[in-house]
Coordinates of C-alpha atoms in Angstrom, one line a residue:
M1 CA 32.2 9.8 24.5
S2 CA 30.0 12.9 24.1
K3 CA 26.2 12.7 24.4
P4 CA 24.3 11.9 21.2
V5 CA 22.6 14.9 19.5
I6 CA 19.5 12.7 19.0
S7 CA 18.5 10.1 21.5
V8 CA 15.4 8.0 20.9
E9 CA 14.2 5.7 23.7
N10 CA 11.3 3.2 23.4
L11 CA 9.5 5.5 21.0
S12 CA 6.0 4.4 20.0
K13 CA 3.3 6.1 18.0
A14 CA -0.3 4.9 17.6
Y15 CA -3.1 6.2 15.4
R16 CA -6.8 5.5 15.5
I17 CA -8.2 4.2 12.3
G18 CA -11.9 4.2 11.3
V19 CA -13.8 1.0 11.9
K20 CA -17.3 0.8 10.4
D21 CA -20.0 0.3 13.0
E22 CA -22.8 -2.1 12.2
I23 CA -26.0 -0.2 11.4
P24 CA -29.1 -2.2 12.4
D25 CA -31.7 -2.5 9.6
T26 CA -34.6 -3.8 11.7
L27 CA -36.6 -2.5 14.7
V28 CA -35.4 -5.4 16.8
G29 CA -31.8 -4.7 15.8
A30 CA -32.1 -1.0 16.7
M31 CA -33.5 -1.9 20.2
T32 CA -30.7 -4.4 20.8
S33 CA -28.1 -1.8 19.8
V34 CA -29.6 0.7 22.3
I35 CA -29.4 -1.9 25.1
R36 CA -25.8 -2.9 24.2
S37 CA -24.5 0.7 23.8
P38 CA -23.4 1.1 27.5
F39 CA -21.3 -2.0 27.3
K40 CA -19.8 -0.9 23.9
N41 CA -18.8 2.4 25.5
L42 CA -17.1 0.6 28.4
Q43 CA -15.1 -1.5 25.9
R44 CA -14.0 1.7 24.1
L45 CA -12.8 3.2 27.3
R46 CA -10.8 0.0 28.0
R47 CA -9.3 0.2 24.5
L48 CA -8.4 3.9 25.1
D49 CA -6.4 2.9 28.2
T50 CA -4.6 0.3 26.1
F51 CA -4.0 2.9 23.4
T52 CA -2.2 5.2 25.8
G53 CA -0.3 2.5 27.6
G54 CA 2.1 1.3 24.9
P55 CA 2.2 -1.1 21.9
N56 CA 2.6 -4.3 24.0
G57 CA -1.0 -4.4 25.3
T58 CA -4.0 -6.0 23.7
E59 CA -4.5 -4.2 20.4
S60 CA -8.0 -3.3 19.1
D61 CA -9.2 -3.2 15.5
D62 CA -9.2 0.6 15.4
T63 CA -5.6 1.1 16.6
L64 CA -2.6 1.1 14.3
W65 CA 1.0 1.3 15.8
A66 CA 3.1 3.2 13.3
L67 CA 6.1 2.9 15.6
K68 CA 6.8 0.3 18.2
D69 CA 9.5 0.6 20.8
V70 CA 12.0 2.3 18.5
S71 CA 15.4 3.1 20.2
F72 CA 18.6 4.5 18.7
D73 CA 21.2 7.3 19.1
V74 CA 22.7 9.6 16.6
Q75 CA 26.1 11.2 17.3
E76 CA 27.1 14.7 16.2
G77 CA 28.2 14.9 12.6
E78 CA 26.7 11.5 11.5
V79 CA 24.7 11.1 8.3
V80 CA 22.1 8.5 9.0
G81 CA 19.9 6.9 6.3
I82 CA 16.4 5.6 7.1
I83 CA 15.1 2.9 4.8
G84 CA 12.1 0.5 4.7
R85 CA 9.0 -0.3 2.7
N86 CA 6.0 2.0 2.4
G87 CA 4.2 2.0 5.7
A88 CA 7.2 0.9 7.7
G89 CA 7.0 4.1 9.9
K90 CA 9.8 6.2 8.3
S91 CA 7.8 9.4 7.8
T92 CA 6.1 9.0 11.2
L93 CA 9.5 8.8 12.9
L94 CA 10.7 12.0 11.2
K95 CA 7.5 13.8 12.1
V96 CA 8.1 12.9 15.8
L97 CA 11.7 13.9 15.6
S98 CA 10.7 17.2 14.0
R99 CA 8.1 17.8 16.8
I100 CA 5.3 17.8 14.3
T101 CA 3.7 14.8 16.0
E102 CA 3.6 13.8 19.6
P103 CA 4.7 10.3 20.5
T104 CA 2.2 7.9 22.2
S105 CA 4.9 6.6 24.5
G106 CA 8.7 6.8 24.9
R107 CA 10.8 9.9 24.5
V108 CA 13.1 11.8 22.2
V109 CA 15.9 14.0 23.3
I110 CA 17.4 16.4 20.7
R111 CA 20.4 18.6 21.4
G112 CA 20.6 21.2 18.6
R113 CA 18.6 23.4 16.2
V114 CA 16.5 21.2 13.8
S115 CA 15.5 22.0 10.3
S116 CA 13.2 19.5 8.5
L117 CA 11.9 19.0 5.0
L118 CA 9.2 16.4 5.1
E119 CA 6.5 17.5 2.6
V120 CA 6.2 19.9 -0.3
G121 CA 6.2 23.4 1.1
T122 CA 7.0 22.2 4.7
G123 CA 6.8 25.2 7.1
F124 CA 5.6 27.6 4.4
H125 CA 2.6 29.9 4.8
P126 CA 0.8 29.8 1.5
E127 CA -0.4 33.4 1.7
L128 CA 3.1 34.7 2.3
T129 CA 5.6 35.4 -0.5
G130 CA 8.8 33.4 -1.0
R131 CA 10.8 36.2 0.5
D132 CA 8.6 36.4 3.6
N133 CA 8.7 32.6 4.0
I134 CA 12.5 32.6 4.0
Y135 CA 12.6 35.1 6.9
M136 CA 9.8 33.3 8.7
N137 CA 11.6 30.0 8.5
G138 CA 14.8 31.5 9.6
T139 CA 13.1 33.1 12.6
I140 CA 11.5 29.8 13.6
L141 CA 15.0 28.3 13.5
G142 CA 16.2 31.0 16.0
M143 CA 18.2 33.0 13.6
T144 CA 18.5 36.8 13.6
K145 CA 17.6 39.0 10.7
R146 CA 21.3 39.7 10.1
E147 CA 22.1 36.0 9.9
I148 CA 19.2 35.5 7.4
D149 CA 20.3 38.5 5.3
R150 CA 23.8 37.0 5.1
K151 CA 22.4 33.8 3.6
F152 CA 19.5 35.3 1.6
D153 CA 21.2 35.7 -1.8
E154 CA 22.7 32.2 -1.6
I155 CA 19.3 30.7 -0.8
V156 CA 17.6 32.5 -3.7
D157 CA 20.4 31.6 -6.1
F158 CA 20.2 27.9 -5.2
S159 CA 16.5 27.7 -5.4
G160 CA 16.2 29.4 -8.8
V161 CA 12.9 31.1 -8.0
E162 CA 14.2 34.7 -8.1
K163 CA 11.5 35.8 -10.5
F164 CA 8.8 34.6 -8.2
L165 CA 10.3 35.7 -4.9
D166 CA 7.6 38.2 -4.2
T167 CA 4.7 35.9 -5.3
P168 CA 2.7 34.0 -2.6
T169 CA 4.0 30.4 -2.4
K170 CA 0.4 29.1 -2.9
R171 CA 1.0 30.0 -6.6
Y172 CA 4.2 28.0 -6.8
S173 CA 4.3 24.6 -8.5
S174 CA 5.3 21.6 -6.3
G175 CA 8.8 21.7 -7.8
M176 CA 9.3 25.4 -7.0
Q177 CA 8.1 24.8 -3.5
V178 CA 10.6 22.0 -3.0
R179 CA 13.4 24.0 -4.5
L180 CA 12.8 26.9 -2.1
A181 CA 12.1 24.7 0.9
F182 CA 15.3 22.7 0.5
A183 CA 17.3 25.8 -0.1
V184 CA 16.0 27.3 3.1
A185 CA 16.4 24.1 5.2
A186 CA 20.0 23.5 4.0
H187 CA 21.4 27.1 4.0
L188 CA 20.1 28.4 7.3
E189 CA 22.8 26.4 9.1
P190 CA 20.7 24.0 11.2
E191 CA 22.7 21.7 13.5
I192 CA 20.4 18.8 12.6
L193 CA 18.9 18.5 9.1
I194 CA 16.0 16.0 8.6
I195 CA 15.0 15.2 5.0
D196 CA 12.2 12.9 3.7
E197 CA 11.7 11.5 0.2
V198 CA 10.4 15.0 -0.9
L199 CA 13.5 15.6 -3.1
A200 CA 12.1 13.1 -5.6
V201 CA 9.7 15.8 -6.7
G202 CA 12.5 17.9 -8.2
D203 CA 14.0 17.5 -11.6
V204 CA 17.3 15.5 -12.2
E205 CA 19.5 18.6 -12.3
F206 CA 18.1 19.9 -9.0
Q207 CA 18.4 16.5 -7.3
S208 CA 22.0 16.5 -8.3
K209 CA 22.5 20.0 -6.7
C210 CA 20.7 18.8 -3.6
M211 CA 23.0 15.8 -3.2
E212 CA 26.0 18.0 -3.5
K213 CA 24.6 20.4 -0.9
I214 CA 23.9 17.5 1.5
R215 CA 27.5 16.3 1.1
A216 CA 28.7 19.9 1.9
V217 CA 26.5 20.1 4.9
A218 CA 27.7 16.7 6.2
S219 CA 31.4 17.8 5.6
D220 CA 30.7 20.8 7.9
G221 CA 30.1 18.3 10.7
R222 CA 26.4 18.8 10.9
T223 CA 24.0 15.9 11.6
I224 CA 21.7 14.6 8.8
L225 CA 18.8 12.1 8.9
F226 CA 17.8 11.2 5.3
V227 CA 14.9 9.0 4.1
S228 CA 15.0 7.7 0.6
H229 CA 13.9 4.8 -1.5
N230 CA 16.9 5.3 -3.8
L231 CA 19.3 2.9 -2.1
N232 CA 22.2 4.0 -4.3
T233 CA 21.8 7.5 -2.9
I234 CA 21.7 6.1 0.6
A235 CA 24.8 4.2 -0.1
R236 CA 26.6 7.3 -1.4
L237 CA 25.6 9.7 1.4
T238 CA 25.4 7.7 4.6
E239 CA 27.7 5.6 6.7
K240 CA 25.0 4.4 9.1
C241 CA 21.5 3.3 8.4
A242 CA 18.3 2.3 10.2
F243 CA 16.1 -0.3 8.5
L244 CA 12.5 -0.1 9.7
E245 CA 10.0 -2.9 9.4
N246 CA 6.4 -2.9 10.7
G247 CA 7.1 0.1 12.9
G248 CA 10.3 -1.3 14.5
I249 CA 14.0 -1.1 13.8
S250 CA 15.1 -4.4 12.2
I251 CA 18.7 -3.3 12.1
Y252 CA 20.7 -0.2 13.0
G253 CA 24.3 -0.2 11.9
D254 CA 26.7 0.4 9.0
T255 CA 25.0 1.2 5.7
P256 CA 26.2 -1.8 3.6
T257 CA 24.9 -4.3 6.2
A258 CA 21.5 -2.5 6.5
L259 CA 21.1 -2.2 2.8
N260 CA 21.9 -5.8 2.1
T261 CA 19.5 -6.8 4.9
Y262 CA 16.8 -4.7 3.3
G263 CA 17.5 -6.2 -0.1
L264 CA 17.2 -9.7 1.3
S265 CA 13.9 -8.8 2.9
R266 CA 12.6 -7.7 -0.5
G267 CA 13.9 -10.8 -2.2
E268 CA 16.7 -8.9 -4.0
H269 CA 20.1 -7.3 -3.5
S270 CA 19.7 -3.6 -4.4
I271 CA 23.2 -2.6 -3.2
K272 CA 25.9 -5.1 -4.0
K273 CA 29.1 -5.4 -2.1
S274 CA 30.3 -8.0 -4.6
I275 CA 29.4 -9.4 -7.9
E276 CA 28.2 -12.6 -6.3
S277 CA 25.3 -10.8 -4.5
C278 CA 23.7 -9.6 -7.8
R279 CA 20.7 -11.1 -9.5
R280 CA 22.0 -13.6 -12.1
D281 CA 20.4 -15.4 -15.0
G282 CA 21.7 -18.0 -17.5
N283 CA 22.8 -21.5 -17.0
A284 CA 23.0 -22.9 -13.5
D285 CA 26.6 -24.1 -14.1
P286 CA 27.8 -21.9 -16.9
I287 CA 30.9 -22.6 -19.1
V288 CA 31.6 -18.9 -19.1
K289 CA 31.1 -16.9 -15.9
I290 CA 31.3 -13.2 -15.3
K291 CA 33.7 -12.8 -12.4
S292 CA 33.8 -9.0 -11.9
I293 CA 32.6 -5.7 -13.2
S294 CA 34.5 -2.5 -12.3
V295 CA 35.0 1.1 -13.5
L296 CA 38.5 2.2 -14.4
T297 CA 39.2 5.4 -12.5
D298 CA 41.9 7.2 -10.6
S299 CA 39.4 7.8 -7.7
E300 CA 39.7 5.7 -4.6
D301 CA 35.9 5.9 -4.0
E302 CA 34.2 2.5 -4.1
F303 CA 31.4 4.1 -6.2
P304 CA 33.0 6.4 -8.8
R305 CA 31.6 9.7 -9.8
F306 CA 32.1 11.5 -13.2
E307 CA 31.3 14.9 -14.5
I308 CA 29.3 15.2 -17.7
G309 CA 31.6 14.6 -20.6
E310 CA 34.3 12.6 -18.8
Q311 CA 35.3 9.3 -20.3
V312 CA 34.0 6.2 -18.7
R313 CA 35.6 2.8 -19.1
I314 CA 34.1 -0.4 -17.6
E315 CA 36.2 -3.5 -17.2
I316 CA 34.6 -7.0 -17.3
H317 CA 36.4 -10.1 -16.2
L318 CA 35.2 -13.5 -17.6
Y319 CA 36.3 -17.0 -16.7
S320 CA 35.8 -19.8 -19.2
R321 CA 36.4 -23.5 -18.6
V322 CA 37.0 -24.0 -22.3
S323 CA 37.9 -22.1 -25.5
I324 CA 34.9 -20.7 -27.4
D325 CA 35.2 -19.6 -31.0
S326 CA 32.0 -17.7 -31.3
A327 CA 30.2 -15.8 -28.5
A328 CA 28.6 -12.4 -27.9
I329 CA 28.8 -10.0 -25.0
S330 CA 26.4 -7.2 -24.4
V331 CA 26.2 -4.3 -22.0
G332 CA 22.9 -2.7 -21.1
L333 CA 23.1 0.7 -19.4
S334 CA 20.4 2.0 -17.1
R335 CA 20.1 5.4 -15.4
N336 CA 18.1 5.6 -12.1
R337 CA 16.8 2.1 -12.9
Q338 CA 15.5 3.2 -16.4
P339 CA 17.1 1.5 -19.4
V340 CA 19.1 3.9 -21.6
E341 CA 21.1 1.9 -24.2
L342 CA 22.2 -1.6 -25.1
F343 CA 25.6 -2.4 -26.7
S344 CA 26.8 -5.7 -28.1
L345 CA 30.3 -6.6 -29.2
F346 CA 31.3 -9.1 -31.9
H347 CA 35.1 -9.7 -32.2
D348 CA 36.8 -7.5 -34.8
K349 CA 33.3 -6.3 -35.7
N350 CA 32.7 -9.3 -37.9
R351 CA 29.7 -11.7 -37.8
D352 CA 31.7 -14.6 -36.5
G353 CA 31.3 -13.5 -32.9
L354 CA 33.8 -13.1 -30.0
R355 CA 36.5 -15.6 -29.4
I356 CA 37.0 -16.5 -25.7
S357 CA 40.1 -18.2 -24.4
K358 CA 40.2 -20.8 -21.7
G359 CA 40.9 -19.2 -18.4
V360 CA 40.6 -15.5 -17.5
N361 CA 39.4 -13.0 -20.2
K362 CA 39.3 -9.3 -19.8
V363 CA 36.9 -7.0 -21.8
T364 CA 37.0 -3.2 -21.5
F365 CA 34.1 -1.2 -22.7
G366 CA 34.4 2.6 -23.0
F367 CA 32.7 5.7 -24.4
V368 CA 34.6 8.1 -26.6
D369 CA 32.4 11.1 -26.2
T370 CA 30.3 10.8 -23.1
N371 CA 27.2 12.8 -22.7
L372 CA 25.5 11.1 -19.8
L373 CA 22.7 12.8 -17.9
P374 CA 23.3 13.2 -14.1
G375 CA 22.2 10.1 -12.1
V376 CA 23.2 6.7 -10.8
Y377 CA 24.1 4.2 -13.5
S378 CA 23.9 0.4 -13.4
V379 CA 24.7 -2.2 -16.0
D380 CA 23.3 -5.5 -17.2
V381 CA 26.1 -7.6 -18.6
G382 CA 25.4 -10.8 -20.6
I383 CA 27.7 -13.4 -22.2
N384 CA 26.0 -15.9 -24.5
P385 CA 26.7 -18.2 -27.4
Y386 CA 26.5 -16.5 -30.8
I387 CA 23.7 -18.8 -32.1
K388 CA 22.0 -20.4 -29.1
E389 CA 19.5 -18.2 -27.3
K390 CA 20.2 -19.3 -23.7
A391 CA 22.9 -17.1 -22.2
Y392 CA 26.0 -18.5 -20.4
D393 CA 25.8 -15.9 -17.6
V394 CA 23.9 -12.6 -17.0
I395 CA 24.5 -10.0 -14.3
Q396 CA 21.5 -7.7 -13.7
A397 CA 21.3 -4.2 -12.3
Y398 CA 24.9 -3.9 -11.0
P399 CA 25.5 -0.2 -9.9
V400 CA 28.8 1.1 -11.4
F401 CA 29.0 4.9 -11.3
E402 CA 27.3 8.2 -10.8
V403 CA 27.3 11.2 -13.2
I404 CA 27.1 14.7 -11.7
N405 CA 26.6 18.1 -13.2
T406 CA 28.7 21.0 -11.8
G407 CA 27.4 23.2 -14.6
S408 CA 30.8 23.4 -16.5
K409 CA 29.5 21.3 -19.4
K410 CA 26.3 21.0 -21.4
V411 CA 24.5 17.9 -22.3
S412 CA 23.6 16.9 -25.9
F413 CA 20.3 15.3 -26.7
R414 CA 19.0 13.2 -29.5
P415 CA 16.3 15.1 -31.3
E416 CA 14.1 12.0 -31.7
R417 CA 14.5 11.0 -28.1
P418 CA 14.6 14.1 -25.9
G419 CA 15.9 13.5 -22.4
T420 CA 18.0 10.5 -23.3
I421 CA 21.7 10.2 -23.8
F422 CA 24.1 9.3 -26.6
W423 CA 27.8 9.0 -27.4
E424 CA 29.5 8.9 -30.8
D425 CA 31.3 5.6 -30.5
A426 CA 32.0 2.8 -28.0
I427 CA 35.5 1.3 -27.7
W428 CA 36.0 -2.4 -26.9
E429 CA 39.2 -4.0 -25.9
V430 CA 39.4 -7.8 -25.6

């Protein structure tokens, strides 16, 4: 097996944090402080020795270990996700890998040219124009002017800042800086691409373009490290994942395992391998139970993707222990965890409700004219009696598909609710 392109061995990083000193408010206290100061200085020196010795020594109040004995390898061509709560050490790890920050102990070996996008405007000189920054970043990456010239038009087109190319980047908005920074980082052909959550600053359309570009970079066999709090994006882009907790790696392995472990640590299942791992509501022992939710598609992908305007059909399987003359089923659709629409079905569109047979029942829900904005979509599905309030069974936040925009179709908007979605009719089949 070839050597890993990134090798991290017992990596630790400590920071000093401010600790407020006690200020004497009496003459006696001031004199006592003067007498004790040599002993306090000696204690500080001892703590400094502990600080540089590694995370396993006696920690002081003014030392914070952002990373503790982190070790992992990344092979060439792998796309690795890094997940964890805020403060887990994700950004610190990327800064060390990008050689922005020196580790306190341990070592990192990187074999290849690294391009990183960690903060808005990373690597940009604010006084230089966008054009100058493109060439400066390319030079830092070790590229020749001819190589940068070859990629220049593609970078500018992707970033969409052509009108402001000769304007100093200090006058760019945060979104413009992100667009240009990502375009430079992704197009100048680095062997290793490191990306933090910074892409969340961009608009939805640009985020979709970025995801497509990341997939293209990965398909070229280049190595990517990707930090995101959007677990559906991590699931779509990565095959391997590192879950960081309290500065250490809790698990490093295949993405579904890491994501489910992360979901359990937060008391929820953010990425579901099966319907049984979803958050559920309703009766503890329901008469009617939702057995599966799936998207009808010709694609073999586990998580289907649709272009704007494509028809989407969702199939729901129910199991009932008895026949029910009157029930209701509802589907709530959310995009990027934000509720979009709620649909409810009554059998034959009358007020008597839906008739459910004993055994397995199949309900198909589809959109006739789909104008869904790009993003990851999940559903809340509920089955409940027509009159009683308590639901039989409810599945919450089950991710079902992703909508992308390749630019071939335009999105229609409701005038009274700009930025949302609509479709003319919904088709139900029972």
